[in-house]
Short mmCIF file of C-alpha atoms and ligand atoms in Angstrom, two decimals:
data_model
loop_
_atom_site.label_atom_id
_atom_site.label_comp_id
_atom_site.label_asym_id
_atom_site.label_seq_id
_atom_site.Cartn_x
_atom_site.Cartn_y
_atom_site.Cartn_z
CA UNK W 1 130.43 35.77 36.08
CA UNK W 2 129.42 34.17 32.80
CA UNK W 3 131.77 33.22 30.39
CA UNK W 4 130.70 32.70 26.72
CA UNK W 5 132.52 31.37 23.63
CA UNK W 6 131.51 33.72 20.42
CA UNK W 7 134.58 33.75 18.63
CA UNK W 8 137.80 31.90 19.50
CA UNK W 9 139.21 35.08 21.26
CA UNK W 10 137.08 34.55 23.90
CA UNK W 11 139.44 31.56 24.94
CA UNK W 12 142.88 32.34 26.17
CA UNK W 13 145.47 30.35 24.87
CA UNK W 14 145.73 28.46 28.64
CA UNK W 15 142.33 28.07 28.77
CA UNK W 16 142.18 26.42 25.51
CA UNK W 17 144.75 23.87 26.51
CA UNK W 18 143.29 23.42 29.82
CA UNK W 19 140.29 22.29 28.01
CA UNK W 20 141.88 20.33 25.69
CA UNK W 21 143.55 18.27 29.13
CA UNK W 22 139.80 17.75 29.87
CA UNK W 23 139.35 15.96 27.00
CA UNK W 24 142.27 14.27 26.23
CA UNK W 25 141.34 12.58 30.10
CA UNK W 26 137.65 12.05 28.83
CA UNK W 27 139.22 9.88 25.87
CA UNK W 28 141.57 8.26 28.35
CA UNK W 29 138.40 7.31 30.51
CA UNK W 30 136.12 6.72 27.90
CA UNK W 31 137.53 5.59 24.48
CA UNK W 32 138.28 1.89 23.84
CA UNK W 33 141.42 0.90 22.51
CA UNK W 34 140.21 -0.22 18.85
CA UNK W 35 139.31 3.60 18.52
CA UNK W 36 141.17 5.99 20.80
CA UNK W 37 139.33 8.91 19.32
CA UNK W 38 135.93 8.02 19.58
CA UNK W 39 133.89 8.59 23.21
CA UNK W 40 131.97 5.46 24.44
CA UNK W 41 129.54 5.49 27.70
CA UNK W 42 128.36 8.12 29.77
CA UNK W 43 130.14 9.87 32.59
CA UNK W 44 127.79 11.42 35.18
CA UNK W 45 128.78 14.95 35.55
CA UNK W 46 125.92 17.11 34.18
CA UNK W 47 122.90 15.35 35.79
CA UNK W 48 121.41 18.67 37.25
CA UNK W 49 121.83 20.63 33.47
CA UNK W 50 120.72 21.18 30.27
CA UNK W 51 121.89 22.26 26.78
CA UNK W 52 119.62 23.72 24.28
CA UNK W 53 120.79 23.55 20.66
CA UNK W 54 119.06 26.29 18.68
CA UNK W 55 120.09 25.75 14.77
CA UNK W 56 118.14 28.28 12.35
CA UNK W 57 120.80 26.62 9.75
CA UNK W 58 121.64 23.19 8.75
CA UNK W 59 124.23 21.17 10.65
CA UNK W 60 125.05 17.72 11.23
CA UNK W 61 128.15 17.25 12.68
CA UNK W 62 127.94 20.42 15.09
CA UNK W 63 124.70 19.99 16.84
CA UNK W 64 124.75 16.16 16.89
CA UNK W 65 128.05 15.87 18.67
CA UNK W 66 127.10 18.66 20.65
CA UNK W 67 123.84 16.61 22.04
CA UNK W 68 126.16 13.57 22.45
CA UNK W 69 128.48 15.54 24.04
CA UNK W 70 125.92 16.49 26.55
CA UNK W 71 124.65 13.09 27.28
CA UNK W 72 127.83 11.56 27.49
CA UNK W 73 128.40 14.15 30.37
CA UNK W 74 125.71 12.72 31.66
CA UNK W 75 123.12 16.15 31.05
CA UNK W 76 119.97 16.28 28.83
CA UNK W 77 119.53 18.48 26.17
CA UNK W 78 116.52 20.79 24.41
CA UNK W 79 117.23 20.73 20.55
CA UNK W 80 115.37 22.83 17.56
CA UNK W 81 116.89 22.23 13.98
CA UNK W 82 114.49 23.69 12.31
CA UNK W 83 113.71 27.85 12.54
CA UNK W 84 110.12 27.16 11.63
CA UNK W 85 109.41 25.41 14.45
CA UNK W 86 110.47 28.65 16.49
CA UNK W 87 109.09 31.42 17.66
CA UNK W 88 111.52 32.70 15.22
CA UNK W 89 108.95 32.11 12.03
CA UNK W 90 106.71 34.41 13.81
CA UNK W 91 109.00 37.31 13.52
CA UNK W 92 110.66 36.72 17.76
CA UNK W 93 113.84 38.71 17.83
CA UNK W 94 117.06 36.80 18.93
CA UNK W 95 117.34 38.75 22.21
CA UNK W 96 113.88 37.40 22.99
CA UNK W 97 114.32 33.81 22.31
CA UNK W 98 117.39 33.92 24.49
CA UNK W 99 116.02 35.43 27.58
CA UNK W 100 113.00 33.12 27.45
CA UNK W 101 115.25 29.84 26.75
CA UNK W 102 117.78 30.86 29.59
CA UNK W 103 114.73 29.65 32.18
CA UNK W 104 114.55 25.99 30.26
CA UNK W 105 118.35 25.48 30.17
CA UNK W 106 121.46 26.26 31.74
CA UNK W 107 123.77 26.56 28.62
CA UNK W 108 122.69 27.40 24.94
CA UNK W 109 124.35 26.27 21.89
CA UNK W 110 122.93 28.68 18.26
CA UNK W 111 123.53 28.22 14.66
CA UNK W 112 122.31 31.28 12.64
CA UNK W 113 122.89 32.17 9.31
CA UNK W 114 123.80 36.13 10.09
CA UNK W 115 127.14 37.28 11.12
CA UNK W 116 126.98 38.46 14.76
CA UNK W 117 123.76 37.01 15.81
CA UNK W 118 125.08 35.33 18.49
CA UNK W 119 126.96 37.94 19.70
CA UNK W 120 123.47 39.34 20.29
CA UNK W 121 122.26 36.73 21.83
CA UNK W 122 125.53 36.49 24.65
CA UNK W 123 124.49 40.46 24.90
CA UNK W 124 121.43 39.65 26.42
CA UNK W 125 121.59 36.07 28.29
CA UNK W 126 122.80 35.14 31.89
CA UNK W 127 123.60 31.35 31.17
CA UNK W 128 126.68 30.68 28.96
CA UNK W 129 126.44 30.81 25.08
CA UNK W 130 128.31 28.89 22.73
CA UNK W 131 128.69 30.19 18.99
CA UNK W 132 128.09 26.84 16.77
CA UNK W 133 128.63 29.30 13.86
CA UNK W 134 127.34 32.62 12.52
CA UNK W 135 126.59 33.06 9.35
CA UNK W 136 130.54 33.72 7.55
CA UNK W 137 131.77 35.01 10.61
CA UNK W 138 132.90 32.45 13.23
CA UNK W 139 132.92 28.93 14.25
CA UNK W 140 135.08 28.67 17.26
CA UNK W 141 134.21 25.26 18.38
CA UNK W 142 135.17 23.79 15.33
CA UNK W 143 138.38 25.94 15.58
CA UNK W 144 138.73 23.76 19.30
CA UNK W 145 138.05 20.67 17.65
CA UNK W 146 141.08 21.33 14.55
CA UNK W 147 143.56 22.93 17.14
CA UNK W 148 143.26 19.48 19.00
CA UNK W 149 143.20 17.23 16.02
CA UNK W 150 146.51 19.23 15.11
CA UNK W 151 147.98 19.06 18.63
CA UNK W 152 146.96 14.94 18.88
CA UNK W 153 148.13 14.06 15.23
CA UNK W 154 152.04 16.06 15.63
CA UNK W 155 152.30 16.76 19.30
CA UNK W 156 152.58 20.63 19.48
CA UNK W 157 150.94 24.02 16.94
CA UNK W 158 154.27 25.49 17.10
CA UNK W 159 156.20 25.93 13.88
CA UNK W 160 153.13 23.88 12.02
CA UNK W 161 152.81 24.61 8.03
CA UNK W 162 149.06 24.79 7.42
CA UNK W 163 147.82 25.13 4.12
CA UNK W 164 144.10 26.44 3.45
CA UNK W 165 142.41 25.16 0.71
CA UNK W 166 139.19 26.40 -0.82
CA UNK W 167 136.96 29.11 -0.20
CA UNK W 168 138.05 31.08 2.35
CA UNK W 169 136.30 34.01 1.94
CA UNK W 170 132.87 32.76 2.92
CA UNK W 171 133.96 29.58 5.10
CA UNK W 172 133.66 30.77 8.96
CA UNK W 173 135.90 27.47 9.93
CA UNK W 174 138.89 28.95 8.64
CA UNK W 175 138.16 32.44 10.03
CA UNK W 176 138.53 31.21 13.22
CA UNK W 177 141.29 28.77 12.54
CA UNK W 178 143.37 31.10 11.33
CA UNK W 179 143.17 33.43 14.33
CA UNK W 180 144.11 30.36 16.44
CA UNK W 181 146.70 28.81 14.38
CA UNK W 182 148.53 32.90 14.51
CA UNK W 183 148.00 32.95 18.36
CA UNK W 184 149.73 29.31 18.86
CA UNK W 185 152.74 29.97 16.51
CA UNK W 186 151.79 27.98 13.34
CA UNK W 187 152.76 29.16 9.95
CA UNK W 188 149.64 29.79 7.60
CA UNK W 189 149.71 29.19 4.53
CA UNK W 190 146.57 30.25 2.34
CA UNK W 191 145.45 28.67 -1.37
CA UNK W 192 142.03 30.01 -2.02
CA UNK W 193 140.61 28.67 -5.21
CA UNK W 194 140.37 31.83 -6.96
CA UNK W 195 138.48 34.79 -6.19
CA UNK W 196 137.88 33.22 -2.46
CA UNK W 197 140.73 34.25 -0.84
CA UNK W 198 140.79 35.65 3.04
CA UNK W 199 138.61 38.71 3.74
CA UNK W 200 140.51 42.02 3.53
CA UNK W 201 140.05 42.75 7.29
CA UNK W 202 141.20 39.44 8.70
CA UNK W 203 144.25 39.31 6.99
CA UNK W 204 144.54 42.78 8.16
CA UNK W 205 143.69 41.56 11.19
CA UNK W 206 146.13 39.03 11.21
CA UNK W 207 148.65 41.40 10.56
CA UNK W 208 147.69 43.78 13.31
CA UNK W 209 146.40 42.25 16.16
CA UNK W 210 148.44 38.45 15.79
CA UNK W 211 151.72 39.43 15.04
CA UNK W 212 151.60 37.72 11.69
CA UNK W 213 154.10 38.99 8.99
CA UNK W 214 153.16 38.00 5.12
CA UNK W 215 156.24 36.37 3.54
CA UNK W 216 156.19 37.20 -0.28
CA UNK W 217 156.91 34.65 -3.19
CA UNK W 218 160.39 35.89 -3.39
CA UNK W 219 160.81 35.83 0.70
CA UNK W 220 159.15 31.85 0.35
CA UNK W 221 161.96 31.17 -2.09
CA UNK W 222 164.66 31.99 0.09
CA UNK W 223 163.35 30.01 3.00
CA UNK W 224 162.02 27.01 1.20
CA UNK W 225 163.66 27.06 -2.41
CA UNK W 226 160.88 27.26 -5.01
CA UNK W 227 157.34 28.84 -4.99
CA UNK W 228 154.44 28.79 -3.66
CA UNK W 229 152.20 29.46 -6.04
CA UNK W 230 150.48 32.39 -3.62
CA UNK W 231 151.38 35.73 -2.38
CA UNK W 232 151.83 35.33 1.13
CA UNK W 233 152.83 32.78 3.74
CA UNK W 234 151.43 33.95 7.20
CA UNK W 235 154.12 33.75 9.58
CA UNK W 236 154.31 34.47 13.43
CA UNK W 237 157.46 35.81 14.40
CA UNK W 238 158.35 34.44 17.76
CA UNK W 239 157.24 36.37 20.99
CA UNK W 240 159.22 38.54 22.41
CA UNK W 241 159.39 39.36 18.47
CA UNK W 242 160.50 42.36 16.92
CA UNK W 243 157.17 43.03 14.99
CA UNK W 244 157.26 43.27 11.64
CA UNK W 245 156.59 46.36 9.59
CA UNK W 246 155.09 46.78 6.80
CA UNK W 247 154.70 50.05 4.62
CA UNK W 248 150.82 50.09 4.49
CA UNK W 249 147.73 46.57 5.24
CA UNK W 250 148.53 43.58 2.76
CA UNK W 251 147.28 44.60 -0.72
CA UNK W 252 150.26 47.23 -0.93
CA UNK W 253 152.90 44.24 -0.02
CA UNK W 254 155.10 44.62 2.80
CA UNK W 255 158.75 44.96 4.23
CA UNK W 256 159.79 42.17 6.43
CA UNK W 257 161.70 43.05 9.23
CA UNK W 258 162.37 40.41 11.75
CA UNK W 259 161.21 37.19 10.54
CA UNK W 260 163.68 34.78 10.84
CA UNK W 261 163.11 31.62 9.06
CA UNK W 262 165.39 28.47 9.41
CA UNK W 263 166.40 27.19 5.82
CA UNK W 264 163.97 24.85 4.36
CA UNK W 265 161.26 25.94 6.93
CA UNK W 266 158.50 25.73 4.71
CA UNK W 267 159.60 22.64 2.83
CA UNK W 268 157.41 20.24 4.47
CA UNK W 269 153.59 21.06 4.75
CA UNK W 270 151.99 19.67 8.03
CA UNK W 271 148.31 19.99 7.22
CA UNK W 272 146.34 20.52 4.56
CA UNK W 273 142.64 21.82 5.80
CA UNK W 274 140.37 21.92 2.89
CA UNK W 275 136.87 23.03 2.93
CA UNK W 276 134.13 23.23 0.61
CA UNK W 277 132.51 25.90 -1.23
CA UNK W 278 130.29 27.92 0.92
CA UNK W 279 127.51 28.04 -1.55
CA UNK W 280 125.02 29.42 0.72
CA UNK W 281 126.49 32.49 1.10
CA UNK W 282 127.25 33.59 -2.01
CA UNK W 283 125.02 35.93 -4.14
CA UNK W 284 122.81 34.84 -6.05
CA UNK W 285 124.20 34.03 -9.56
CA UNK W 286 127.59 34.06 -8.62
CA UNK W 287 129.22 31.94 -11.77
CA UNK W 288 131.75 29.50 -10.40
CA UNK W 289 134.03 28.29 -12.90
CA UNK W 290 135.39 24.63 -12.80
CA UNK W 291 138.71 25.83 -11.06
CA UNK W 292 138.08 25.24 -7.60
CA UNK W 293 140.50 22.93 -6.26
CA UNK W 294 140.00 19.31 -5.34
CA UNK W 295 142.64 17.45 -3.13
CA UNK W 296 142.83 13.76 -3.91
CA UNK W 297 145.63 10.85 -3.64
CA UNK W 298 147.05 12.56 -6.97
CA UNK W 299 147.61 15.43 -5.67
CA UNK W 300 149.18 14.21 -2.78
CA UNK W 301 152.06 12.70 -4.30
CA UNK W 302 154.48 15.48 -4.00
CA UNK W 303 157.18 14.86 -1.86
CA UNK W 304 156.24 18.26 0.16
CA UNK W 305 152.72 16.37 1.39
CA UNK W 306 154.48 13.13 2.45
CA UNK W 307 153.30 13.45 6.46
CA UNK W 308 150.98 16.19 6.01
CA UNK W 309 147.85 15.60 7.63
CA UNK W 310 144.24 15.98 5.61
CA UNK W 311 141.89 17.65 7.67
CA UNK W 312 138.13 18.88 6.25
CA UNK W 313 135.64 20.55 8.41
CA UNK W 314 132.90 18.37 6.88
CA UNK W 315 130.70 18.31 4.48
CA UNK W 316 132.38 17.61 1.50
CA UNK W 317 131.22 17.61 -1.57
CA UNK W 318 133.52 17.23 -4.75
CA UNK W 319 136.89 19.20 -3.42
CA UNK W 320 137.98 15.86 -1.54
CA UNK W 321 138.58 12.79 -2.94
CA UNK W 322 136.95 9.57 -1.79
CA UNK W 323 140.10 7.94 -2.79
CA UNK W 324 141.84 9.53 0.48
CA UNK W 325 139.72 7.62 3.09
CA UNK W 326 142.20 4.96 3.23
CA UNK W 327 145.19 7.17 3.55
CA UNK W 328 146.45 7.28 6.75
CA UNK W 329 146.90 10.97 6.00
CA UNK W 330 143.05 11.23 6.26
CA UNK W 331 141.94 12.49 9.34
CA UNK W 332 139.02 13.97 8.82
CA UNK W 333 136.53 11.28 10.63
CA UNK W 334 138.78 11.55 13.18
CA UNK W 335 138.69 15.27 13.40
CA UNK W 336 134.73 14.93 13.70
CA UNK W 337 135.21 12.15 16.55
CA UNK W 338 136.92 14.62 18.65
CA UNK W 339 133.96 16.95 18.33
CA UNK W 340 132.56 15.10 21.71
CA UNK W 341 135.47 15.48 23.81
CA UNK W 342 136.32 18.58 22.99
CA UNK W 343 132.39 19.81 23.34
CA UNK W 344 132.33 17.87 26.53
CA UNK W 345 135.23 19.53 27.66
CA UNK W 346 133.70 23.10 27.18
CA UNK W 347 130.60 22.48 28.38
CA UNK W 348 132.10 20.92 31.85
CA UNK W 349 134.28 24.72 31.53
CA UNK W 350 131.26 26.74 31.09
CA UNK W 351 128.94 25.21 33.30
CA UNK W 352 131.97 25.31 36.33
CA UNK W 353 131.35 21.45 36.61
CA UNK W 354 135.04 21.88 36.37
CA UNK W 355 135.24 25.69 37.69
CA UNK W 356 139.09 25.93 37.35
CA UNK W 357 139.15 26.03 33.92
CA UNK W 358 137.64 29.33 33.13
CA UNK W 359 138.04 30.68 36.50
CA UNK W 360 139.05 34.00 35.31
CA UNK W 361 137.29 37.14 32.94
CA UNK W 362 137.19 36.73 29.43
CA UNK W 363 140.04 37.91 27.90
CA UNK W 364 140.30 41.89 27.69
CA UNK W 365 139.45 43.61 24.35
CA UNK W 366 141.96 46.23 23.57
CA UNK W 367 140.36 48.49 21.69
CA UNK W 368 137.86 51.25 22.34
CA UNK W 369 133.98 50.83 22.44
CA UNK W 370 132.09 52.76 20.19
CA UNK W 371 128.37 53.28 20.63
CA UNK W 372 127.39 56.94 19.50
CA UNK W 373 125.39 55.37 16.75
CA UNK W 374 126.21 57.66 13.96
CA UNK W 375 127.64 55.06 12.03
CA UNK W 376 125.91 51.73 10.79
CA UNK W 377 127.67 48.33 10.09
CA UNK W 378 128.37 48.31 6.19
CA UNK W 379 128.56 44.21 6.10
CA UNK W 380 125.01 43.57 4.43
CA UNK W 381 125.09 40.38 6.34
CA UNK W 382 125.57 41.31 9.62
CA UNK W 383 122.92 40.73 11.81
CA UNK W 384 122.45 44.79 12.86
CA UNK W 385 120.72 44.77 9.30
CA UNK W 386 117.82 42.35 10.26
CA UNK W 387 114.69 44.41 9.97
CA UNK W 388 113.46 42.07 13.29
CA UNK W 389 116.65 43.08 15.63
CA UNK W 390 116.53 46.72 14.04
CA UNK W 391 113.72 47.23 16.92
CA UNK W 392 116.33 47.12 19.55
CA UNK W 393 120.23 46.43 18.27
CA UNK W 394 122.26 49.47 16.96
CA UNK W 395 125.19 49.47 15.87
CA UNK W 396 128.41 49.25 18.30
CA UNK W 397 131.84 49.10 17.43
CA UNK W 398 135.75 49.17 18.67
CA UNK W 399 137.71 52.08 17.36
CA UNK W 400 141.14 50.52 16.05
CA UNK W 401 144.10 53.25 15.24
CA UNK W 402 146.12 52.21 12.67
CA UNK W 403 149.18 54.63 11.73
CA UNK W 404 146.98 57.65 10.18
CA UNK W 405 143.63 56.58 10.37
CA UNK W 406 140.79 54.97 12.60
CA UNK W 407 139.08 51.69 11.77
CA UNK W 408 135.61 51.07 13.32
CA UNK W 409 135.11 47.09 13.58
CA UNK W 410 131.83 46.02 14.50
CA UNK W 411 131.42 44.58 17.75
CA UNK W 412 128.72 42.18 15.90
CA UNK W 413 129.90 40.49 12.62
CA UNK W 414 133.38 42.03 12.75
CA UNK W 415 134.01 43.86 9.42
CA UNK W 416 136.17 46.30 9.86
CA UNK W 417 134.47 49.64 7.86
CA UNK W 418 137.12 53.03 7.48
CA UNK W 419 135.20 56.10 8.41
CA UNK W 420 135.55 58.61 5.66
CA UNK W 421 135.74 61.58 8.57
CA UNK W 422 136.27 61.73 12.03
CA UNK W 423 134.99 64.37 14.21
CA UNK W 424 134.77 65.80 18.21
CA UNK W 425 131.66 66.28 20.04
CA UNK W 426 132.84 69.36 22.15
CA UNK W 427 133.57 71.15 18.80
CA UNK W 428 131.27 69.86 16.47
CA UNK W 429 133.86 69.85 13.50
CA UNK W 430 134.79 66.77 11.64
CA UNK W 431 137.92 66.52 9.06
CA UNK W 432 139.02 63.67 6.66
CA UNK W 433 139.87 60.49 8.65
CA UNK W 434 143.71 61.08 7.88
CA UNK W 435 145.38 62.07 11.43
CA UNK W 436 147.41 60.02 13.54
CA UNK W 437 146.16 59.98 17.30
CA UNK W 438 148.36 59.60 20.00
CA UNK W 439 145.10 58.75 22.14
CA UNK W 440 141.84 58.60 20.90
CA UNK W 441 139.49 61.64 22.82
CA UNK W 442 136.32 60.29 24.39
CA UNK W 443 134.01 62.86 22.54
CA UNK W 444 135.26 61.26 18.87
CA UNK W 445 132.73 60.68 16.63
CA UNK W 446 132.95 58.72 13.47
CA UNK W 447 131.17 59.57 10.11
CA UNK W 448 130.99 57.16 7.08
CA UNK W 449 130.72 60.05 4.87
CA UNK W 450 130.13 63.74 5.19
CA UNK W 451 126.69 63.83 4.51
CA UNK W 452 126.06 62.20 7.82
CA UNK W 453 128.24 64.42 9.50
CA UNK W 454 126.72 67.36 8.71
CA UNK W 455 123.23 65.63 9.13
CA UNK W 456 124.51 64.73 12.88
CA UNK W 457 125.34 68.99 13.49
CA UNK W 458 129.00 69.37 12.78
CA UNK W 459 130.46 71.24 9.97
CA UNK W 460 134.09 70.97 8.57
CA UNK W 461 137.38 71.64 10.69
CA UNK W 462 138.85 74.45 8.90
CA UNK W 463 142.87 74.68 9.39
CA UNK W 464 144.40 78.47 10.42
CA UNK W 465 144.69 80.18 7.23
CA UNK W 466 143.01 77.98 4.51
CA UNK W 467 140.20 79.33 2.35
C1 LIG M 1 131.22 23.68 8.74
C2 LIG M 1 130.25 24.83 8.97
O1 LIG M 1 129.06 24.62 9.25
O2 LIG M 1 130.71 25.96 8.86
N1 LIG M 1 130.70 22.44 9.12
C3 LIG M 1 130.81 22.05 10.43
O3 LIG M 1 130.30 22.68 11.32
N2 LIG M 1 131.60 21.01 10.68
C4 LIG M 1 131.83 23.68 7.39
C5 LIG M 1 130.93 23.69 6.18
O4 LIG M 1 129.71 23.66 6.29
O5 LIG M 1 131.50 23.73 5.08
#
């Protein structure tokens, strides 16, 4: 069975820090003592494979430590940085360049700038695919690589403060991060510049499927004694937890039920993980005033920052000061060092050099498949909008019941859409997406609006007695 890595949530948390053993032994073997982070030599473990590195967008850090990760495994690698050197400028689909490049390598590693491409591309390979980020969607290997700079710099995840600085709306880094900082306990703290703050559906998400709770300003004053100056602290209650309630998803605020927070709990920040903004993905136009926030040795000087660890995905450009490099708060080269040992470790996982690592199925997704195709992915970036894969993909989702309504969240890019009506197939009668299921019928059919349910044959569900 092939196991892929598309978002971090293809990872258990075991497996995770099985791989991270890998590579804290690579770095015991292989780093020198003047730099204990950095892999030197060549181990010879992957003589009889090869990784292909198929970027369609720009990367430096990702696809070169990637390829040294490979030949530091001892493997080869087949590497295209540039889409027009690809089939791809001639109009190939994604699920064609896979299934030709399976025969020239044994694992594939794809940057592409549309959420849920490679998705599409695990959909229709049989060697192992690794997502080296997808448009704004995901970048679970960098996700790896901060988990384990985290774990290395204070010893656990448990109990961490994280703060997020920057545009997280757009940056995929975070998107993953903050799924794996829920799953391993850490508090999350977000401080978007403004107008870039999380996506609506993955703090949703975060709320629904990680156990998160949102602490409000007044809540953050009782645990920590002043303000933050943001609405909610992420916080995951301890397992087995009483999970939190909350009247209705974030934007309406919540009740907290269950979170118990020691006194000063959020006093002392851990990490500060800044990132730049994603100017690639934003529309063109977009006016960005001069607000966006830039952490430098100034800002630093609170006493709240004092051993909090400075982490940055990489690039910068002007939201982290140069005058940090000397801090020993500065991780950040660091945190790109451990790319190799962290990629070498996953590669040695997925190619079952070292088969006990992922020696069981992908974890389960708990939600129900949706493929009747009479919906269509409402994220104008998501890859099941490319006129190319429009010859083949369709839409596909997972049907998510939340207290009196359905959710459809694209098995692709992720967005989570809310059907205006739902409807059965055995009656062919649809009503307003307001009902709370107990289980969700097989024949259910989801409409975005009524026009397409009464274009797909069904006509309204009239209750006994109405007009
Ligand atoms: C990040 C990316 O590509 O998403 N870079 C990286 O892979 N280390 C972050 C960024 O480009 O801002």
């Amino acid at each position: 069975m092939v196991r892929h890595l598309i978002t971090i949530d293809d990872l258990s948390e075991g497996e995770i820090q099985a791989i991270f053993r890998l590579a804290d032994e690579f770095l015991k073997d292989l780093a020198t003592a003047e730099t204990p982070h950095r892999i030197r030599g060549r181990k010879n473990l992957a003589g009889d494979f090869i990784l292909a590195t198929l970027f369609y967008e720009a990367s430096t850090r990702t696809r070169f430590s990637f390829e040294s990760a490979m030949y530091r495994l001892g493997g080869l690698i087949l590497s295209s940085a540039d889409p027009k050197t690809t089939s791809a400028a001639k109009g190939e689909t994604i699920a064609d360049t896979v299934r030709v490049l399976q025969n020239y390598a044994d694992v594939i590693a794809i940057r592409h700038p549309c959420e849920g491409a490679v998705r599409v591309a695990a959909d229709y390979a049989d060697v192992p695919i690794i997502n080296a980020g997808d448009g704004g969607h995901e970048h679970p290997t960098q996700t790896l690589c901060d988990l384990y700079t985290l774990q290395r710099e204070k010893g656990t995840l448990r109990d961490l403060n994280v703060l997020l600085w920057g545009d997280l709306r757009n940056g995929r880094t975070v998107h993953s991060l903050v799924y794996g900082l829920a799953r391993f306990g850490a508090r999350i703290i977000p401080m978007p510049a403004e107008g870039f703050g999380l996506p609506e559906h993955v703090t949703r998400r975060l709320l629904r499927d990680y156990d998160c709770t949102p602490l409000t300003n007044d809540e953050v004053v009782k645990a920590r004694g002043d303000k933050f100056p943001v609405d909610a602290v992420y916080v995951t209650p301890e397992k087995p937890h009483q999970r939190s309630l909350f009247s209705d998803v974030p934007e309406k605020g919540s009740e907290i039920l269950g979170v118990r927070l020691p006194p000063n709990a959020l006093a002392k920040i851990d990490a500060c993980y800044v990132t730049r903004l994603q100017r690639e993905r934003l529309a063109d136009g977009t006016v960005v005033d001069s607000s966006y926030p830039v952490i430098d040795a100034a800002f630093l000087k609170d006493r709240r920052y004092k051993s909090s660890s400075v982490m940055h995905p990489l690039p910068r450009v002007e939201e982290l000061g140069y005058d940090l490099d000397n801090d020993e708060r500065a991780v950040y080269f660091k945190q790109a060092a451990y790319g190799v040992p962290v990629r070498m470790a996953l590669i040695a996982a997925l190619l079952k050099i070292r088969p006990e690592l992922l020696a069981g199925p992908a974890p389960t997704k708990k939600h129900l498949p949706y493929t009747k195709g009479t919906m269509a992915c409402e994220n104008t970036k998501c890859v099941t909008g490319l006129a190319s894969e429009q010859r083949y993909l369709k839409s596909h989702f997972l049907i998510i019941s939340e207290e009196v309504r359905l959710l459809a969240r694209c098995q692709y890019c992720e967005h989570e859409m809310i059907p205006e009506f739902v409807g059965r197939q055995s009656t062919h009668k649809f009503e307003p997406n307001r009902t709370r299921w107990e289980t969700i019928p097989d024949d259910i059919l989801l409409f975005a609006d009524e026009e397409s349910a009464l274009r797909f044959g069904c006509s309204p569900y009239k209750k006994k007695g109405s007009a």
